[in-house]
CSV table of C-alpha atoms (C1' of nucleotides) in Angstrom, one decimal:
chain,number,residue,atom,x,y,z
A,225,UNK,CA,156.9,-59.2,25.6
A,226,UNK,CA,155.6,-55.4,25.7
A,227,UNK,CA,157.5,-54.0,23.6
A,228,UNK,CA,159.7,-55.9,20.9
A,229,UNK,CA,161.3,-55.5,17.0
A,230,UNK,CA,161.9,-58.0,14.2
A,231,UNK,CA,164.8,-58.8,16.5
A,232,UNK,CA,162.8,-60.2,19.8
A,233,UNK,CA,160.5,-61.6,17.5
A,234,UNK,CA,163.0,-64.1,16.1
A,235,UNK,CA,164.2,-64.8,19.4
A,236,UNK,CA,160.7,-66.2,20.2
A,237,UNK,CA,161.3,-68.8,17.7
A,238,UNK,CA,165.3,-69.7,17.9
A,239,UNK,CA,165.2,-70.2,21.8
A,240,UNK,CA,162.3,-72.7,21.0
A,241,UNK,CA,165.1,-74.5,18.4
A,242,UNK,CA,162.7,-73.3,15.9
A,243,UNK,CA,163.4,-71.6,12.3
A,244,UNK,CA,162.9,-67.8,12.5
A,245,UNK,CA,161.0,-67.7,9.0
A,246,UNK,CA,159.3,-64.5,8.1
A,247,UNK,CA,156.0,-66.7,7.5
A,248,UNK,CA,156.1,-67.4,11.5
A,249,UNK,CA,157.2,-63.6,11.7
A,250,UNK,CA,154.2,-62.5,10.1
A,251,UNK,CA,152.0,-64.7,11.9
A,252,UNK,CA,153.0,-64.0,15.2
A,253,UNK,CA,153.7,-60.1,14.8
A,254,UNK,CA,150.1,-59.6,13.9
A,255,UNK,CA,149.1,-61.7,17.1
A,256,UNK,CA,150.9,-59.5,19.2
A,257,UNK,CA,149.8,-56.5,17.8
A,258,UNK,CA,145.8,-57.6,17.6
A,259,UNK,CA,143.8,-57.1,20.3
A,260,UNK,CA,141.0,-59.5,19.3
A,261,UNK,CA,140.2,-63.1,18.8
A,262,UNK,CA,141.4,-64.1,15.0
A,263,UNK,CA,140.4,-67.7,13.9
A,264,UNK,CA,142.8,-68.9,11.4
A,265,UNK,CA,141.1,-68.0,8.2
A,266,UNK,CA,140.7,-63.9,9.4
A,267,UNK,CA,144.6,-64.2,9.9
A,268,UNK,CA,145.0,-65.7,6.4
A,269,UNK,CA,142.8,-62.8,5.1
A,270,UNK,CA,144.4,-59.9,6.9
A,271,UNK,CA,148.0,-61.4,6.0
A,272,UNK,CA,146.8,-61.5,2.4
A,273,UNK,CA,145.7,-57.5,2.6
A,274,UNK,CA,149.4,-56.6,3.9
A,275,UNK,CA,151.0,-58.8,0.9
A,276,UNK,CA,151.9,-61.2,3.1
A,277,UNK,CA,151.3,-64.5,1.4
A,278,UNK,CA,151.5,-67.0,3.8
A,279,UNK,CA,149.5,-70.4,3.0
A,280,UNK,CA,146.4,-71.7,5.2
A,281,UNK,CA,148.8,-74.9,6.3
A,282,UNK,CA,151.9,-72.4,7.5
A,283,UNK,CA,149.8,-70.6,9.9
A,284,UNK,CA,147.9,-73.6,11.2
A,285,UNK,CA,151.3,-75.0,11.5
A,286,UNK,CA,152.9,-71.9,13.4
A,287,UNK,CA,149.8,-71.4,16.0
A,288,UNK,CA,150.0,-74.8,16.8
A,289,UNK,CA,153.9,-74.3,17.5
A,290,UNK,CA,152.6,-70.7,19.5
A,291,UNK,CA,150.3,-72.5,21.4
A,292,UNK,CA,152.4,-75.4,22.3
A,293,UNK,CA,154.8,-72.5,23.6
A,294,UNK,CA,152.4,-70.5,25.4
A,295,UNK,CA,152.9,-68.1,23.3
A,296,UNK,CA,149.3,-68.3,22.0
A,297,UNK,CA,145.9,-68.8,23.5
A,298,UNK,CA,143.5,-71.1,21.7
A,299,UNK,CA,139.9,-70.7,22.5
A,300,UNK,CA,136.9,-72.4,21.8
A,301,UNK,CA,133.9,-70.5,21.7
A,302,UNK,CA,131.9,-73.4,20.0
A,303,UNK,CA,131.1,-71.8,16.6
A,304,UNK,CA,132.9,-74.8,14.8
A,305,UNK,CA,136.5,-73.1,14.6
A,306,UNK,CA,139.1,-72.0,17.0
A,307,UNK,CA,140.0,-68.6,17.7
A,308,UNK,CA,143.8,-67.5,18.6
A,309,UNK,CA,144.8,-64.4,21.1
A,310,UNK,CA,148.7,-63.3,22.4
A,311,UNK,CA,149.2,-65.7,25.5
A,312,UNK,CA,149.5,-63.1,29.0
A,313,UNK,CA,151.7,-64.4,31.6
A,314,UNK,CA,149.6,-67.0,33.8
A,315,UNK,CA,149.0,-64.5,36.2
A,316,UNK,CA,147.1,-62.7,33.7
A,317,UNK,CA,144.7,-65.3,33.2
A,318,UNK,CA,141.1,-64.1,31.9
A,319,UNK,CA,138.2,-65.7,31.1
A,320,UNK,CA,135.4,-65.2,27.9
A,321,UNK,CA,132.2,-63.6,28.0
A,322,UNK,CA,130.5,-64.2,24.2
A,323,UNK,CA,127.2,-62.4,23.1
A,324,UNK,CA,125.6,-65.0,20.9
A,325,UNK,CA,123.9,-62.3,18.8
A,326,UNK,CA,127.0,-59.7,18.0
A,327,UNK,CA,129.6,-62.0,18.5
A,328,UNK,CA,131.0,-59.6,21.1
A,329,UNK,CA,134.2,-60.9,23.1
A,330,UNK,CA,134.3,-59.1,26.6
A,331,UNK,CA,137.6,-60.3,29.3
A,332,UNK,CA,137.7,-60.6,32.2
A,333,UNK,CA,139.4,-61.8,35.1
A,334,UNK,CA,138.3,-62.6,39.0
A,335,UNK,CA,140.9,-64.4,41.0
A,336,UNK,CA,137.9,-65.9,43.3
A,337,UNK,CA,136.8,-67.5,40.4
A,338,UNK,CA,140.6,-69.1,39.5
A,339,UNK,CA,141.5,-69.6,43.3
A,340,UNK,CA,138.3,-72.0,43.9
A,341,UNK,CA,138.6,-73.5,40.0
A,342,UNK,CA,141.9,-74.3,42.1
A,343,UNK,CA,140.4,-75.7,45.2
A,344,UNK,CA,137.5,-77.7,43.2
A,345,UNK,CA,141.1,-79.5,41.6
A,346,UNK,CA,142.9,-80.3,44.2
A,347,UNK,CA,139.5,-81.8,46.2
A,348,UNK,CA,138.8,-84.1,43.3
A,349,UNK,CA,142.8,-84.8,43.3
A,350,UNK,CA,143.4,-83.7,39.7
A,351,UNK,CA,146.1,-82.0,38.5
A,352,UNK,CA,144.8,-78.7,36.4
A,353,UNK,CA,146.8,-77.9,33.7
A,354,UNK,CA,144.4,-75.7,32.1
A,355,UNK,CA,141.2,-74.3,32.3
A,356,UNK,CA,138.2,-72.3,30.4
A,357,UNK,CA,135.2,-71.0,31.6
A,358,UNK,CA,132.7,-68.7,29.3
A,359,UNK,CA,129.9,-66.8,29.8
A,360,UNK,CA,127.5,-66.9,26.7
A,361,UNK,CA,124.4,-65.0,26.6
A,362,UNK,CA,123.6,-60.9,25.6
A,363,UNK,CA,126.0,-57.8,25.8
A,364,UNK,CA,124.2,-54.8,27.1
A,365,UNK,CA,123.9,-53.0,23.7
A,366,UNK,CA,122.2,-56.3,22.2
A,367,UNK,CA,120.3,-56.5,25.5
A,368,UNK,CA,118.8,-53.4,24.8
A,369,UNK,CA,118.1,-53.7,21.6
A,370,UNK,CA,115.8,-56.7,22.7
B,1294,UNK,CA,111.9,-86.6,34.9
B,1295,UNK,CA,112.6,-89.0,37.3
B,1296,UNK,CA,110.6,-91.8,36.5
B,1297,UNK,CA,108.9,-92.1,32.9
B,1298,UNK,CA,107.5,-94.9,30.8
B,1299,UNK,CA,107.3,-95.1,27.3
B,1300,UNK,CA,104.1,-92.4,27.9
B,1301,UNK,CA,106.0,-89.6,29.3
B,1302,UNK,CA,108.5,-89.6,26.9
B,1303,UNK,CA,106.4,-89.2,24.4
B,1304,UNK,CA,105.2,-86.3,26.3
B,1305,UNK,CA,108.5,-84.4,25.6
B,1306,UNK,CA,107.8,-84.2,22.2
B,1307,UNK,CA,104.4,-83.3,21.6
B,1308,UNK,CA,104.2,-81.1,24.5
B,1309,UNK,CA,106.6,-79.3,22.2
B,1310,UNK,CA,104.6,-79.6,19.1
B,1311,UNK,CA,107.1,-82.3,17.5
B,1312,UNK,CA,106.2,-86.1,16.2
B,1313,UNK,CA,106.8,-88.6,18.8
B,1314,UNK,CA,108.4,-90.9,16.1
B,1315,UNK,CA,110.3,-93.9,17.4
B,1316,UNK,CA,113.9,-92.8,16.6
B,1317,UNK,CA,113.3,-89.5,18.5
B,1318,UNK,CA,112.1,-92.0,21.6
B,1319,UNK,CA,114.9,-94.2,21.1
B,1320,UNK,CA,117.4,-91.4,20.7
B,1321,UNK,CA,115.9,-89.4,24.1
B,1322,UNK,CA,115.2,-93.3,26.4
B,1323,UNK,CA,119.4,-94.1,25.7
B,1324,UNK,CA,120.1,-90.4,27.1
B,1325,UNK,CA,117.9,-90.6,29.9
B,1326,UNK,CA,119.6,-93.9,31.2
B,1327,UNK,CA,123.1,-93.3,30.8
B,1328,UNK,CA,124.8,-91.1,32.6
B,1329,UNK,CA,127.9,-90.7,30.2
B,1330,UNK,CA,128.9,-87.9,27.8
B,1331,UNK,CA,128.1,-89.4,24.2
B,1332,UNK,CA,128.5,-88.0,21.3
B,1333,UNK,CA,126.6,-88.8,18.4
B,1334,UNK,CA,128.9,-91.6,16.6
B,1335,UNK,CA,128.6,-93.5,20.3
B,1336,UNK,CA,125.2,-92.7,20.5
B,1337,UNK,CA,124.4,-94.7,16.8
B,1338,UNK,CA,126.5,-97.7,17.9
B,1339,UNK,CA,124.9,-98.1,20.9
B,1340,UNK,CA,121.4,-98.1,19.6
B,1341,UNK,CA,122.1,-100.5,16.8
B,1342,UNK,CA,123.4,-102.8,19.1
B,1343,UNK,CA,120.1,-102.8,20.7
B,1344,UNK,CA,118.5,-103.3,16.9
B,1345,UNK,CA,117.3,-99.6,16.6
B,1346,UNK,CA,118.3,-98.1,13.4
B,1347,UNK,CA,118.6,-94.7,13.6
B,1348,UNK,CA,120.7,-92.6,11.0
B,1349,UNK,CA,122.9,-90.5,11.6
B,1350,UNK,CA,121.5,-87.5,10.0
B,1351,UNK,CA,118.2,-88.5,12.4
B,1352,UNK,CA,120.4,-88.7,15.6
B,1353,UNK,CA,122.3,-85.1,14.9
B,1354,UNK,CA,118.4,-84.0,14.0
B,1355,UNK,CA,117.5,-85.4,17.3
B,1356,UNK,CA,120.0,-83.8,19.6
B,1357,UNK,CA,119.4,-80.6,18.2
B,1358,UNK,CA,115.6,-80.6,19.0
B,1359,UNK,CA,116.4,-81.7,22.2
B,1360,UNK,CA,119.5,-79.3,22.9
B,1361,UNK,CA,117.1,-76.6,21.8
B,1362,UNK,CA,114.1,-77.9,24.7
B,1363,UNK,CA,116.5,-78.2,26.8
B,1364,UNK,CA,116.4,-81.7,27.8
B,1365,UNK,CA,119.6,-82.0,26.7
B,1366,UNK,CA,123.5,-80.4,27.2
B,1367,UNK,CA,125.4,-80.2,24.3
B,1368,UNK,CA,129.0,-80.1,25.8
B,1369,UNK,CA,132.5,-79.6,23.9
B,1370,UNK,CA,135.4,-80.6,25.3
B,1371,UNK,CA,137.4,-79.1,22.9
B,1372,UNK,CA,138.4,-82.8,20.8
B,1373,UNK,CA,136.6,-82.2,18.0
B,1374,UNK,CA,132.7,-83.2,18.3
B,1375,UNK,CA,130.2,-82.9,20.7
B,1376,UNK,CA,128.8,-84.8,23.7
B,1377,UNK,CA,125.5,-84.5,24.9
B,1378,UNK,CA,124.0,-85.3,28.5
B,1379,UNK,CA,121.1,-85.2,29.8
B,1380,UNK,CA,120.4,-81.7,31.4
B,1381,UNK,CA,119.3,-81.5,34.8
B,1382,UNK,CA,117.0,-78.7,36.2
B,1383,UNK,CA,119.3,-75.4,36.4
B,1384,UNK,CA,119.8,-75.3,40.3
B,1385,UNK,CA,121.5,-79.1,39.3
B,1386,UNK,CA,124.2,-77.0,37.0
B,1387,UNK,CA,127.7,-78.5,37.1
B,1388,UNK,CA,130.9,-78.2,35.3
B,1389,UNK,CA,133.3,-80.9,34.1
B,1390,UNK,CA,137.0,-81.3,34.8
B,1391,UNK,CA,138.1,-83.7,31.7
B,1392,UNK,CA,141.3,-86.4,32.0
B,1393,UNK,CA,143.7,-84.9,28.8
B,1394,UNK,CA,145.2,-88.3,29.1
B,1395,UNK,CA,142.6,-91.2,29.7
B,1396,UNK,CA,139.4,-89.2,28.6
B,1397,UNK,CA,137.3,-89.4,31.7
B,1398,UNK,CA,135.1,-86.7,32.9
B,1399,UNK,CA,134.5,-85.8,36.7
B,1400,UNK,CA,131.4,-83.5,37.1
B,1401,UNK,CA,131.1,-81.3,39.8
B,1402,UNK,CA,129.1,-78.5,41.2
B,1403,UNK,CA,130.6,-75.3,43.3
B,1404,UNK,CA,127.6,-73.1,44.3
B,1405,UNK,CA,130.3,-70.0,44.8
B,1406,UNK,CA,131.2,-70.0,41.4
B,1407,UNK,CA,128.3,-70.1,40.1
B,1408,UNK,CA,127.3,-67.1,42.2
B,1409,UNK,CA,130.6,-65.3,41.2
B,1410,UNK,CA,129.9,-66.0,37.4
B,1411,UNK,CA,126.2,-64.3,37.6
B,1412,UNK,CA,128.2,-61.4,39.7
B,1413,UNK,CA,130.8,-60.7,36.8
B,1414,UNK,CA,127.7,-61.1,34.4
B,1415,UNK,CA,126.4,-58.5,36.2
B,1416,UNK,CA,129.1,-56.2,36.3
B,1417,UNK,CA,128.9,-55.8,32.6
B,1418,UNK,CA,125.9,-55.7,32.2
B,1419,UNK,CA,126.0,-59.1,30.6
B,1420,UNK,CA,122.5,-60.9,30.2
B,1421,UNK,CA,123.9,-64.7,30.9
B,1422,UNK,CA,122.1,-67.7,29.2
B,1423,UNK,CA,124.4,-70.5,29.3
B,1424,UNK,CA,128.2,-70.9,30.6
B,1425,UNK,CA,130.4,-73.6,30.9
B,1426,UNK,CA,133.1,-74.2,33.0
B,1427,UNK,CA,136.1,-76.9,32.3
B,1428,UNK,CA,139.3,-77.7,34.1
B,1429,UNK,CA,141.8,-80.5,31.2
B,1430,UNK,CA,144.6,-81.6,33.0
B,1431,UNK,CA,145.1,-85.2,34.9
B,1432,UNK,CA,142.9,-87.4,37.3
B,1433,UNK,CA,143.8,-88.7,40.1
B,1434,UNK,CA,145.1,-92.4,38.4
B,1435,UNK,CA,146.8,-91.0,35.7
B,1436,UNK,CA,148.9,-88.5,37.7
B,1437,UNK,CA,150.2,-90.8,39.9
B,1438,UNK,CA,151.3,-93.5,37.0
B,1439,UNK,CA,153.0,-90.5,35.8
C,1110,DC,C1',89.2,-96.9,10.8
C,1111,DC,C1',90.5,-94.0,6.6
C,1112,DT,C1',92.5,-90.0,4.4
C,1113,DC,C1',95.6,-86.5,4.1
C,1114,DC,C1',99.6,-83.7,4.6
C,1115,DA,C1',103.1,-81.4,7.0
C,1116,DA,C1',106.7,-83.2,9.5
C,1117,DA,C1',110.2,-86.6,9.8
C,1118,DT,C1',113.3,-90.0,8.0
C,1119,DG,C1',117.2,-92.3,5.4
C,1120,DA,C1',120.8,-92.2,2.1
C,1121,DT,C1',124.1,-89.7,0.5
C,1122,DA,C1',126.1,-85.4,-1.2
C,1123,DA,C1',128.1,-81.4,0.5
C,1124,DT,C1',130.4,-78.4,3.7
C,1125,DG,C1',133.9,-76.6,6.5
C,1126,DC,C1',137.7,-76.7,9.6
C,1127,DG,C1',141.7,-78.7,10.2
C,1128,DT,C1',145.6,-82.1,9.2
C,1129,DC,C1',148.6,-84.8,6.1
C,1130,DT,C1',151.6,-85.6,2.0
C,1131,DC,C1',155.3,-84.6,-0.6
C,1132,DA,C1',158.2,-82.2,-3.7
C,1133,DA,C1',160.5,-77.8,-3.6
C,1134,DT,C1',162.6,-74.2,-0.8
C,1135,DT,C1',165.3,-72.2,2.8
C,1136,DA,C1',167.4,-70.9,7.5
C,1137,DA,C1',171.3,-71.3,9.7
C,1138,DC,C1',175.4,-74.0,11.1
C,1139,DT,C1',180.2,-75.3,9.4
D,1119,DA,C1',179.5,-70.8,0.0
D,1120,DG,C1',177.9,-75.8,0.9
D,1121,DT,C1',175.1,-78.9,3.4
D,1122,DT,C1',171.1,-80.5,5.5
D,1123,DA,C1',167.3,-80.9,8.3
D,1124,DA,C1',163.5,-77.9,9.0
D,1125,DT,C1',159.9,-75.5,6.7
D,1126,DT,C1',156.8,-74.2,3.1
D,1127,DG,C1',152.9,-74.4,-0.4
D,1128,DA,C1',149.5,-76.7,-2.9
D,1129,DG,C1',146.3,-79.7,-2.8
D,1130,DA,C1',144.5,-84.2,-1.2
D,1131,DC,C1',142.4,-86.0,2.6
D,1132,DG,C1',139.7,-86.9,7.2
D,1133,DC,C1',136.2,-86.3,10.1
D,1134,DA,C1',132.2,-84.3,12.4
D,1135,DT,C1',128.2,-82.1,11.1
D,1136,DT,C1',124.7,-80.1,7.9
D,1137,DA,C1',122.0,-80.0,3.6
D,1138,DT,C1',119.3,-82.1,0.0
D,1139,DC,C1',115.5,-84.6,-1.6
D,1140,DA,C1',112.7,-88.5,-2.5
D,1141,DT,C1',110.1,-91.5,0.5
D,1142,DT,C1',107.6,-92.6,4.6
D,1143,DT,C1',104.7,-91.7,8.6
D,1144,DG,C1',102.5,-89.6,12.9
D,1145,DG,C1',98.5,-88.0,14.2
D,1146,DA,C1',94.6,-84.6,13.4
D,1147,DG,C1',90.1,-84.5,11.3
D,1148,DG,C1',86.6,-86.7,9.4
DNA sequence: CCTCCAAATGATAATGCGTCTCAATTAACT
DNA sequence: AGTTAATTGAGACGCATTATCATTTGGAGG
């Protein structure tokens, strides 16, 4: 998934018995090539800007189908929509920090963290499938600012 | 908070410069005895079964003077509305594993993580004011039926 | 107790994200 | 190329939550 054309982009969606459209292309090329967190109406908008006219129920549609596949992260940062970021391999796993006055997302990742989120699981015998943890509060620049 | 009559309740509110009015009372009394995540819909049912009618536009108004006092958590797990608890001190902070297939929510408290969370804070010079922590996948029950 | 008024309430309209419907279109297999 | 089930677009719809606004009320000051 590092590097890829319009051809391993299809193949995404045909080994998932799924329609190779160039709405899905669209959708999901910008994922991959986005670093940030895109709710579903920024990807309408910056679809729109590359004449790409692909209609609020498509994408819903296709990052449902990305998600489903793992494809696509879905995240919840509680501002009333859902944001969307390319899926890493489960290894990759990273958690949210999210400055409440900027809107700053900042990664990151701590394997002490997802090994006991592990352990707290298995102690309560319950089967994780998933799992979120953010941190909300100030970055430094807004800190400072303060 | 432990143990309160109808006086200290009141308390809450006007030690915070708000109206001790008796929907706010009614809304606060059902959170401080129940020790399930409601959201606001289960919160209005339950109170006019007891014969308190609160609107709804009073019970969202409710929660969100209370959220913002901090007596109460206002919690998302990620189905579309809110649930609120009642918020313990901040050395009683726990997290919530939720059930993805009968709904039920495990709380539980892990003093390393939430050391590890203030250490990646840290790191980034982060300034954290809230986090929240949830593990979706199966309890115990519904694992094994599976 | 009585008066007063900012604060709070209730009813309902409005918002906003997301899903559903359905007729028209199209990917992709034969 | 022909066929057909999957996909799309446009807009209606659903649902949780918020906003509006006329009416009511808690509680401070007399």
């Amino acid at each position: 998934m590092t590097t890829h054309g319009e051809g391993s982009l299809k193949k995404v969606f045909r080994d998932n018995q799924l329609k190779a459209t160039p709405q899905r292309l669209d959708v999901l090329k910008l994922l991959m090539t986005c670093s940030e967190h895109l709710d579903a109406e920024e990807i309408y908008q910056r679809l729109l800007k590359k004449k790409k006219n692909v209609s609020r129920a498509t994408i819903y549609r296709t990052l449902e189908v990305l998600v489903e596949h793992d494809f696509v992260r879905k995240l919840d940062f509680g501002d009333g929509r859902m944001r969307y970021e390319q899926n890493q391999s489960p290894d990759e796993h990273h958690d949210h920090m999210v400055c409440q006055v900027c809107g700053k997302v900042i990664e990151f990742y701590n394997p002490k963290i997802e090994d006991l989120q592990e352990l707290v699981a298995q102690k309560h015998d319950f089967v994780m499938l998933s799992h979120t943890m953010h941190i909300y509060g100030l970055c430094s620049e807004c800190a400072e600012g303060q």
